[in-house]
PDB file of C-alpha atoms in Angstrom:
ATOM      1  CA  UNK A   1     -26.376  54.137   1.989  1.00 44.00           C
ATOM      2  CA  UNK A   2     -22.832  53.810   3.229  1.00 49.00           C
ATOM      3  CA  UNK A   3     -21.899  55.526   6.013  1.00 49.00           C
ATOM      4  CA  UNK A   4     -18.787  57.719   6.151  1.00 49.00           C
ATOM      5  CA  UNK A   5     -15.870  56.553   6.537  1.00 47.00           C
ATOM      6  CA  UNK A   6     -13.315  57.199   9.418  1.00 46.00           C
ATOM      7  CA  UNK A   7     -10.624  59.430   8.203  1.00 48.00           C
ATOM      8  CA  UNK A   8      -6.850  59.415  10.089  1.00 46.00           C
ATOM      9  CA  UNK A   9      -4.783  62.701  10.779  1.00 47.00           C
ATOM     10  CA  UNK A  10      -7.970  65.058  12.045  1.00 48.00           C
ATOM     11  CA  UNK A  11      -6.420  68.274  13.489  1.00 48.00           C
ATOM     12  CA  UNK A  12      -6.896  66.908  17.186  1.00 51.00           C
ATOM     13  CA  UNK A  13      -3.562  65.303  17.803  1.00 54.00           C
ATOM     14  CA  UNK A  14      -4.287  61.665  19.924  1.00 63.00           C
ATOM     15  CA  UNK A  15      -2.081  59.237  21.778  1.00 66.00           C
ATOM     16  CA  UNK A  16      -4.007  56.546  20.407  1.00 68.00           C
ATOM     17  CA  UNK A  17      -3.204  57.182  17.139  1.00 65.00           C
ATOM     18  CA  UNK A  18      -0.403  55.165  16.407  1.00 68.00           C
ATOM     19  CA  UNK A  19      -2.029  52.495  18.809  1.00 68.00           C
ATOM     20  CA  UNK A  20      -5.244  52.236  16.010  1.00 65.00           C
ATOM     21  CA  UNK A  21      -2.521  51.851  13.231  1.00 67.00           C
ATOM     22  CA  UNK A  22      -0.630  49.107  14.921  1.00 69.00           C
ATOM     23  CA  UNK A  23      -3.983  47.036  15.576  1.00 63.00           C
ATOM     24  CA  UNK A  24      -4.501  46.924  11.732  1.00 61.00           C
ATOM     25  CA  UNK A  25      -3.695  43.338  10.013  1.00 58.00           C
ATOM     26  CA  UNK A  26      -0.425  44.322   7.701  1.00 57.00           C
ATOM     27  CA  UNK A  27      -1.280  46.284   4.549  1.00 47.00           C
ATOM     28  CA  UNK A  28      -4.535  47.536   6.440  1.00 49.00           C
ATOM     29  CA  UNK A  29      -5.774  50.676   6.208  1.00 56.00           C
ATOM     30  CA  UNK A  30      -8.434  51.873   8.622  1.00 55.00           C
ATOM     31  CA  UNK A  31      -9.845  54.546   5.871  1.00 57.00           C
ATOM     32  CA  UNK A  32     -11.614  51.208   4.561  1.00 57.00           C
ATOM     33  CA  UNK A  33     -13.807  51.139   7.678  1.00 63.00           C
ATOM     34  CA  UNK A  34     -17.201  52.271   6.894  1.00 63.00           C
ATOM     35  CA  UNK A  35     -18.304  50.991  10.361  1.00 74.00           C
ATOM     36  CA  UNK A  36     -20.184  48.242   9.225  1.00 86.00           C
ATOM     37  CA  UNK A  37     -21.514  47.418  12.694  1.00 89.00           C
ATOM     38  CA  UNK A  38     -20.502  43.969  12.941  1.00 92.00           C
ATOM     39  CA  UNK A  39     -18.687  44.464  15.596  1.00 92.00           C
ATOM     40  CA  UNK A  40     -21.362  45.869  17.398  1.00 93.00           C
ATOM     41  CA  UNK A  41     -23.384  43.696  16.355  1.00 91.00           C
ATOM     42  CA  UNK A  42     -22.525  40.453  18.675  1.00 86.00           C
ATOM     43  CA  UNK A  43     -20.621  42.775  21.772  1.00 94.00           C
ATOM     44  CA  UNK A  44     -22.234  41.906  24.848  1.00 94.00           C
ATOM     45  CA  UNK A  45     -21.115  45.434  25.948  1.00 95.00           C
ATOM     46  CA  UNK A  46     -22.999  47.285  23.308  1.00 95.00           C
ATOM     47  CA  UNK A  47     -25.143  49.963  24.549  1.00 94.00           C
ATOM     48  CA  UNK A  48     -23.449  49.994  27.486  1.00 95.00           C
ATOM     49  CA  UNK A  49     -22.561  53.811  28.681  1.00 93.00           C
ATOM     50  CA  UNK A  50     -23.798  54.916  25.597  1.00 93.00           C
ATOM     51  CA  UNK A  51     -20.746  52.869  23.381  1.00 94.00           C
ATOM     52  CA  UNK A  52     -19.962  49.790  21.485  1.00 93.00           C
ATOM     53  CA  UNK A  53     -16.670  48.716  19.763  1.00 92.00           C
ATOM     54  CA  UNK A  54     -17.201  50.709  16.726  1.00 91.00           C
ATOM     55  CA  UNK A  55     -17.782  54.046  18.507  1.00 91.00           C
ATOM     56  CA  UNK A  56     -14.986  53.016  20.503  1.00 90.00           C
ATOM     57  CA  UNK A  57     -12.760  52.760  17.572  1.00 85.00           C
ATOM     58  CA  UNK A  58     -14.279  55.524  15.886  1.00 84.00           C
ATOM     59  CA  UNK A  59     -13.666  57.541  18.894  1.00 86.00           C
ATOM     60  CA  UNK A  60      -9.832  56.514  19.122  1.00 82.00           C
ATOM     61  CA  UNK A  61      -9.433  57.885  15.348  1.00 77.00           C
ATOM     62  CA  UNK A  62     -10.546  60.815  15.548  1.00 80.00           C
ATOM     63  CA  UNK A  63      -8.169  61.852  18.331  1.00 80.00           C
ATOM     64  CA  UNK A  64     -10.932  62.360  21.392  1.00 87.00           C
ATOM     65  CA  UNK A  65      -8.624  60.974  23.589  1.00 85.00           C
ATOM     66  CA  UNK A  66     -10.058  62.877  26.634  1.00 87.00           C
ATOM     67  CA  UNK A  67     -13.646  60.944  26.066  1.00 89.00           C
ATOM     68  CA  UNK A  68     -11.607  57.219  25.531  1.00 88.00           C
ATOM     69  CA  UNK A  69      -9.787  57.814  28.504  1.00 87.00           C
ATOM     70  CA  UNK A  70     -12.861  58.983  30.914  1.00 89.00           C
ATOM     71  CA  UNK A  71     -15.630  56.501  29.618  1.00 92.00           C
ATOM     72  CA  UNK A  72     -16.511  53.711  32.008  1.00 94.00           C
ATOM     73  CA  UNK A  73     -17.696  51.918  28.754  1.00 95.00           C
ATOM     74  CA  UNK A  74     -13.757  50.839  28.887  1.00 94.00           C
ATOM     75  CA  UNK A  75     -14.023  48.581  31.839  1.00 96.00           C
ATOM     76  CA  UNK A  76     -16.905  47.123  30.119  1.00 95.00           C
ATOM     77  CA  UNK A  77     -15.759  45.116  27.750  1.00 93.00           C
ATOM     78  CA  UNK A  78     -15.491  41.213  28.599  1.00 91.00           C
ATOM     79  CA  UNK A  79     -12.228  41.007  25.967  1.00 90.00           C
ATOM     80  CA  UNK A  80     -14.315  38.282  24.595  1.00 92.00           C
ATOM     81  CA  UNK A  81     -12.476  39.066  21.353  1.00 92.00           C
ATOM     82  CA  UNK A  82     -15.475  38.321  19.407  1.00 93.00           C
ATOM     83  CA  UNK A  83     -15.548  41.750  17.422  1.00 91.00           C
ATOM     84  CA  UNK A  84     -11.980  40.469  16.109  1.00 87.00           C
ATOM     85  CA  UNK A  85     -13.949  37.529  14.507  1.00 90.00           C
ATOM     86  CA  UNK A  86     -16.164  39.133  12.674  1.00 90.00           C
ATOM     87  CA  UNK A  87     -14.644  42.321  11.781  1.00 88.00           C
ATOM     88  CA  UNK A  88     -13.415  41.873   7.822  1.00 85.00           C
ATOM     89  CA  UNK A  89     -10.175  43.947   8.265  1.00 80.00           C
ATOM     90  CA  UNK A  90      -9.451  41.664  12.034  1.00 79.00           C
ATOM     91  CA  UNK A  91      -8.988  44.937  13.760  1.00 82.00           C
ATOM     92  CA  UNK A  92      -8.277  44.281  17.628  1.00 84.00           C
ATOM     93  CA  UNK A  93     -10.258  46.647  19.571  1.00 86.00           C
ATOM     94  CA  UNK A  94      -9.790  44.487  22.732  1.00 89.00           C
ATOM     95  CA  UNK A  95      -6.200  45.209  22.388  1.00 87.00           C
ATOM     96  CA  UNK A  96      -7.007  49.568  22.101  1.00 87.00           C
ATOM     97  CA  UNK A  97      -9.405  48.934  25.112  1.00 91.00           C
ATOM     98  CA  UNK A  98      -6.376  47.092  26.706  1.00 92.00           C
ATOM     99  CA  UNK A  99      -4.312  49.742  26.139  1.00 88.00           C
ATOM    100  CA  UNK A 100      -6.863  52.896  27.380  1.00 91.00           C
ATOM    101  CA  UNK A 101      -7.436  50.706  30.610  1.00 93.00           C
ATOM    102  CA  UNK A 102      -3.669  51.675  31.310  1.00 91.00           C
ATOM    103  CA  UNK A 103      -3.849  54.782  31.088  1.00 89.00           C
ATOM    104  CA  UNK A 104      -5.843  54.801  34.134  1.00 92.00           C
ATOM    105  CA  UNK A 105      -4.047  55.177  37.919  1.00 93.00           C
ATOM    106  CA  UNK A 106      -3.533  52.132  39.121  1.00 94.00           C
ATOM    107  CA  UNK A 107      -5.690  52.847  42.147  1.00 93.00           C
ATOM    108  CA  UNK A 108      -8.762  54.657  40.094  1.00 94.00           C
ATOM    109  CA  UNK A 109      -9.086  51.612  38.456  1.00 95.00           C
ATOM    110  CA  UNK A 110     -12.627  49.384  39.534  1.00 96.00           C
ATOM    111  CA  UNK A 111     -12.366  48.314  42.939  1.00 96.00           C
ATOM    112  CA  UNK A 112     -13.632  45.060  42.335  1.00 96.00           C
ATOM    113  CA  UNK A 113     -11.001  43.894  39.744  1.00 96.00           C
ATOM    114  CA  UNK A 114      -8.510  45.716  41.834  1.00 97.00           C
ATOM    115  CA  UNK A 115      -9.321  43.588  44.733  1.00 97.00           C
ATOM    116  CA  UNK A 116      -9.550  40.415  42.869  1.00 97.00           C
ATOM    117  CA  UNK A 117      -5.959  40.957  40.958  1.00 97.00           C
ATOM    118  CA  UNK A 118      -4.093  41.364  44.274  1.00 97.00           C
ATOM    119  CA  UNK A 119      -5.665  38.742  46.427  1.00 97.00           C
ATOM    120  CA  UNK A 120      -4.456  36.492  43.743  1.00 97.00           C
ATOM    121  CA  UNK A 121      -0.838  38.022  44.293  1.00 97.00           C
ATOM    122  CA  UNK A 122      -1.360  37.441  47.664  1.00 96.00           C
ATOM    123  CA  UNK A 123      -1.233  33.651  47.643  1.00 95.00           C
ATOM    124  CA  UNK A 124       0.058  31.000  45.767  1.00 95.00           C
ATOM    125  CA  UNK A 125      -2.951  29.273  44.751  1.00 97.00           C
ATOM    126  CA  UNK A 126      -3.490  32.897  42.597  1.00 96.00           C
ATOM    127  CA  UNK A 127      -6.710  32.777  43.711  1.00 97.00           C
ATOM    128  CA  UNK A 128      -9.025  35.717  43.730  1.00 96.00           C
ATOM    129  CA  UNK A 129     -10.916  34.435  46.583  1.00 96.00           C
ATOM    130  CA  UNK A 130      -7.441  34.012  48.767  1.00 95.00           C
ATOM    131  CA  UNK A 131      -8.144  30.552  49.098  1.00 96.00           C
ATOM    132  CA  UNK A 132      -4.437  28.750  50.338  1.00 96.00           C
ATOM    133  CA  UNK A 133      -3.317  25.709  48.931  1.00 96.00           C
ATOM    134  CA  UNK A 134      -3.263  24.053  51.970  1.00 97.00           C
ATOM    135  CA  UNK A 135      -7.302  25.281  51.953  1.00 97.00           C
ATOM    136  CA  UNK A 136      -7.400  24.194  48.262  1.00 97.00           C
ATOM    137  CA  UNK A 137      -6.707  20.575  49.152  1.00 97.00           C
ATOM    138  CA  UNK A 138      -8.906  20.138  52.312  1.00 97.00           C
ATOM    139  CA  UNK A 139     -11.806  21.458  50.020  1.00 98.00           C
ATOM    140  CA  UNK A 140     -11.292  18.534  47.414  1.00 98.00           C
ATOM    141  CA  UNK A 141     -10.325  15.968  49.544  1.00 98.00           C
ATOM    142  CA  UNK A 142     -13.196  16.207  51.674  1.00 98.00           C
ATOM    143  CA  UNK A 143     -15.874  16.618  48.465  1.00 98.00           C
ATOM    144  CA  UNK A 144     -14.333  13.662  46.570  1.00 98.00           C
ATOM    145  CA  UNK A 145     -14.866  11.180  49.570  1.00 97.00           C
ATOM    146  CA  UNK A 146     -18.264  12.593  49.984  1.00 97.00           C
ATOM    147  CA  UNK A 147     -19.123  11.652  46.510  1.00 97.00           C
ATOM    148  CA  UNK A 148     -16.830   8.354  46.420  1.00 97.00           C
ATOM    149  CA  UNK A 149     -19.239   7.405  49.445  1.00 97.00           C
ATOM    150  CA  UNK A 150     -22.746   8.784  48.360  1.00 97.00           C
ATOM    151  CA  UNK A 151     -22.165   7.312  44.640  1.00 97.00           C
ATOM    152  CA  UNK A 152     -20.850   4.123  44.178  1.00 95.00           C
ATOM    153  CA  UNK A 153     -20.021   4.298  40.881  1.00 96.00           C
ATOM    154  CA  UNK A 154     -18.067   6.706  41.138  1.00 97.00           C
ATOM    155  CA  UNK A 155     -15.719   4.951  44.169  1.00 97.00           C
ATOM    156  CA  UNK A 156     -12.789   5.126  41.739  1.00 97.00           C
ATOM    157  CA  UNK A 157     -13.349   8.719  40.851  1.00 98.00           C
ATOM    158  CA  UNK A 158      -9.743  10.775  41.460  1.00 97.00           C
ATOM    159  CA  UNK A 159      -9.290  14.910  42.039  1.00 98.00           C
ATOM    160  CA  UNK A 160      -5.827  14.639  42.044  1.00 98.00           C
ATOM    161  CA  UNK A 161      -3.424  17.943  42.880  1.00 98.00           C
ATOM    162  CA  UNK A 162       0.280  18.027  42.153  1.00 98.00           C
ATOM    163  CA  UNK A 163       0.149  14.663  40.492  1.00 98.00           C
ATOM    164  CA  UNK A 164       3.360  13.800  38.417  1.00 98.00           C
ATOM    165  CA  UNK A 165       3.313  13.041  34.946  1.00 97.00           C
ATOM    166  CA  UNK A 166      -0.345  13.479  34.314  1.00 98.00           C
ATOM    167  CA  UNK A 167      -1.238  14.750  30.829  1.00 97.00           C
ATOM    168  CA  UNK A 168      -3.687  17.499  31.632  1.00 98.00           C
ATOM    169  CA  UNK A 169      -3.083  20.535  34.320  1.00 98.00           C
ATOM    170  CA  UNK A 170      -6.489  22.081  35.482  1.00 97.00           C
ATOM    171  CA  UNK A 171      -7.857  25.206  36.845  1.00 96.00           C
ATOM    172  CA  UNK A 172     -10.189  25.844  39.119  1.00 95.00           C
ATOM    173  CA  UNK A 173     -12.332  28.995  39.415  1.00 95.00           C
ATOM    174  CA  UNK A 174     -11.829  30.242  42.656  1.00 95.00           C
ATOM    175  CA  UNK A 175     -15.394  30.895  43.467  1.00 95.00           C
ATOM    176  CA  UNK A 176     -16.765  27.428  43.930  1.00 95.00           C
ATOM    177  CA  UNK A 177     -14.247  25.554  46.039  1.00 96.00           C
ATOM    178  CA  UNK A 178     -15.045  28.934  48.759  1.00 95.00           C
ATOM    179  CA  UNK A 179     -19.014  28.992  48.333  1.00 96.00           C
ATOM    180  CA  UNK A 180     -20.199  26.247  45.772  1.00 95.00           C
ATOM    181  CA  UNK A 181     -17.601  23.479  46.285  1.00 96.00           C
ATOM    182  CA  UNK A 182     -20.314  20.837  44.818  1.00 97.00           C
ATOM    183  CA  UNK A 183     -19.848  22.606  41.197  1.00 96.00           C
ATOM    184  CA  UNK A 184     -16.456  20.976  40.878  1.00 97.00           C
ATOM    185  CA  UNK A 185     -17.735  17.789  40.986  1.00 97.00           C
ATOM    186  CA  UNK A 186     -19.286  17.637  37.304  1.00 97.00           C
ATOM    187  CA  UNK A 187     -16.655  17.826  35.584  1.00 96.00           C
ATOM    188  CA  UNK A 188     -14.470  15.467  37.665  1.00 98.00           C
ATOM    189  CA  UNK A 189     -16.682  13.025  36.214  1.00 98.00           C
ATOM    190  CA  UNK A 190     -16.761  13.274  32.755  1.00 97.00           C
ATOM    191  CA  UNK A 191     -12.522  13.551  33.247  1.00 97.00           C
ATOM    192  CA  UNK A 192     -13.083  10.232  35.439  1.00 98.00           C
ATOM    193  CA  UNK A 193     -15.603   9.063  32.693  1.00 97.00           C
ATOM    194  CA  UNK A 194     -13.182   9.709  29.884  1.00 97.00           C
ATOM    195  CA  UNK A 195     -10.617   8.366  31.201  1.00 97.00           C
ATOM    196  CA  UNK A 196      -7.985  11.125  31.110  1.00 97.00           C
ATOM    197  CA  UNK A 197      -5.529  11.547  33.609  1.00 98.00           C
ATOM    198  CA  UNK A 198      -5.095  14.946  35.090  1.00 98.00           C
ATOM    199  CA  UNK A 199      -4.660  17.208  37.861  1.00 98.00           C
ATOM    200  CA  UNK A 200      -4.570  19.961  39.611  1.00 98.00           C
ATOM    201  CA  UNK A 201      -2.042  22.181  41.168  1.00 97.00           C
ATOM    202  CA  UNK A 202      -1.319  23.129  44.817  1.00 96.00           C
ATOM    203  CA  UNK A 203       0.081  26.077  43.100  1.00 96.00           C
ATOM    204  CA  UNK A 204      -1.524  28.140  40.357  1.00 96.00           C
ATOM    205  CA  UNK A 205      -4.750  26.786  40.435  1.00 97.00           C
ATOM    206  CA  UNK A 206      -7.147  29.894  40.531  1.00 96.00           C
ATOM    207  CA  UNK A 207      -8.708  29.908  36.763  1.00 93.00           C
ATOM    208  CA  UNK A 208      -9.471  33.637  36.973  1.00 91.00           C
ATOM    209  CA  UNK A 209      -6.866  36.354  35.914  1.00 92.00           C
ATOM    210  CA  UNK A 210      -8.574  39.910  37.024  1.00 95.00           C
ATOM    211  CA  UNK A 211      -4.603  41.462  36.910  1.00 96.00           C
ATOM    212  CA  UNK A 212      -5.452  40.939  32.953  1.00 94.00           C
ATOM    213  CA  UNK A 213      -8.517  42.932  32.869  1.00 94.00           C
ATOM    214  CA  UNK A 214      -7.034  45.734  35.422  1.00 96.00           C
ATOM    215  CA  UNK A 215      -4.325  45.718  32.696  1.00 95.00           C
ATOM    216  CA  UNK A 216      -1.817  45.571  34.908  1.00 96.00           C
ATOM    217  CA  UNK A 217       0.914  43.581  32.528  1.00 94.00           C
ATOM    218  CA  UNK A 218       3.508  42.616  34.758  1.00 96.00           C
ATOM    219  CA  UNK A 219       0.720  41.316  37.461  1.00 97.00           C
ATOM    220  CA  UNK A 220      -0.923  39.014  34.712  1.00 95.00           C
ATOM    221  CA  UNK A 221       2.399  37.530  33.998  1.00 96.00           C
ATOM    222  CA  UNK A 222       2.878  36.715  37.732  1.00 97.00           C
ATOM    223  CA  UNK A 223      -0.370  34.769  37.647  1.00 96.00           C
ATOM    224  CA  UNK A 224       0.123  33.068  34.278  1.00 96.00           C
ATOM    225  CA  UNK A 225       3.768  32.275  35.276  1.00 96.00           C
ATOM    226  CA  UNK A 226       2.989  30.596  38.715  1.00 97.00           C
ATOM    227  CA  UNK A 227       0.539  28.360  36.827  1.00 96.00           C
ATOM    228  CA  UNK A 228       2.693  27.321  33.833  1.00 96.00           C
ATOM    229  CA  UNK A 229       5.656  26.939  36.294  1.00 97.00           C
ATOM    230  CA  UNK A 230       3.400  24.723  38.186  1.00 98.00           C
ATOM    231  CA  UNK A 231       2.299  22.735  35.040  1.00 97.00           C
ATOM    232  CA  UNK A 232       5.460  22.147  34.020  1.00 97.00           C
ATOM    233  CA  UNK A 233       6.810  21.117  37.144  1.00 98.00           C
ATOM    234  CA  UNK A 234       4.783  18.278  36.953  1.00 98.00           C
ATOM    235  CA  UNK A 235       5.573  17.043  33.420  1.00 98.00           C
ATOM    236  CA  UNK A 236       1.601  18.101  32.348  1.00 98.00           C
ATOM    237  CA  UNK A 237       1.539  18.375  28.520  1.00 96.00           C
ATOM    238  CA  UNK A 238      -1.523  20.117  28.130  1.00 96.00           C
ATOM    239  CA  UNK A 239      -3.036  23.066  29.989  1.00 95.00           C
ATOM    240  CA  UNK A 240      -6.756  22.918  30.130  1.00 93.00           C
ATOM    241  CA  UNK A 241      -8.483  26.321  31.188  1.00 91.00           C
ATOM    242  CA  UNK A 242     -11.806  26.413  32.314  1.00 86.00           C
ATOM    243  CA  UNK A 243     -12.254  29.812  32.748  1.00 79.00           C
TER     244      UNK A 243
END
């Protein structure tokens, strides 16, 4: 039996309102939503605090604004984007969860995302760990002559940083040059394998973007700018994110 559906224009008045309308795919209409669960289904944050995406949602249309804003089930969500997928109208709940994260105070927001978001405006490696570029480069230097040494066959291997003209600009998360500087390494080979020229950048380099998940918009541009700005600089065609 299908459930009922979610109807628009209760008598509680929301601030989300228009926000749900706006996330529907032109010519949708969000009385078609019989919340089919799919996008439940797959959420990694489902359960969570009592809420998935479709209570979410469900939650925002019906004007309980008070309850959207309050739930920690908001800072929950991974924005994997994977309810989008498989939702048949394509409605963006990542984008309404964006936009109730900034309705929080800046400084009521989680600590730990907080933190992360401006270390990375701290430095211009934008990484949440604080690491320096000068720190960056030591790091990689001093692992890629280990493993030139220990491993023959891999003498020839490169971790290049700020090299002009290469096609592909990687980043790094910010984690393992800090505490597991020995996970880079994998993937240096199959780059040194493949043959494809790349590198890193002095600047930019931190893979992470927590100012994104504080939803903090003009910090997330800071870090994405610094990194395409960097890419750029050195002629790299191609941006390859590994976070």
């Amino acid at each position: 039996m299908a459930e009922e559906a979610i109807k628009l224009g209760g008598k509680r008045k929301s601030i989300f309102m228009d926000k749900v309308k706006e996330l529907l795919p032109e010519g949708g209409n969000l009385n078609l939503c019989l919340t089919c669960g799919a996008c439940s289904s797959g959420c990694p944050a489902t359960g969570l605090e009592g809420m998935d995406p479709r209570k979410f949602l469900r939650m925002a249309a019906l004007g309980m604004d008070d309850e959207i804003m309050s739930t920690p089930w908001t800072w929950m969500c991974t924005m994997c984007q994977r309810c989008i997928y498989v939702c048949p109208m394509k409605i963006d709940i990542p984008q309404l969860v964006f936009n109730a994260r900034a309705t929080w105070p800046r400084e009521k927001r989680p600590k730990g995302i907080l933190g992360s978001c401006d270390m990375a405006l701290r430095n211009e490696s934008r990484s949440a760990m604080g690491t320096s570029p000068e720190d960056f480069d030591f790091v990689v230097g001093d692992v890629l002559e280990e493993y030139q040494e220990s491993q023959p066959e891999f003498a020839e291997m490169e971790a290049p940083i700020d090299k002009q003209g290469a096609e592909f600009f990687l980043n790094q998360n910010s984690r393992e040059p800090v505490t597991e500087p020995d996970e880079m390494v994998p993937l240096w080979k199959i780059l040194h394998l493949a043959g494809v020229n790349w590198t890193y950048g002095s600047k930019g380099w931190g893979g992470e973007n927590y100012c994104m998940f504080l939803a903090d918009n003009d910090a997330w541009e800071t870090l994405t700018r610094t990194t395409i700005n960097q890419a750029d600089a050195l002629g790299c065609e191609t941006y390859l994110n590994t976070e």
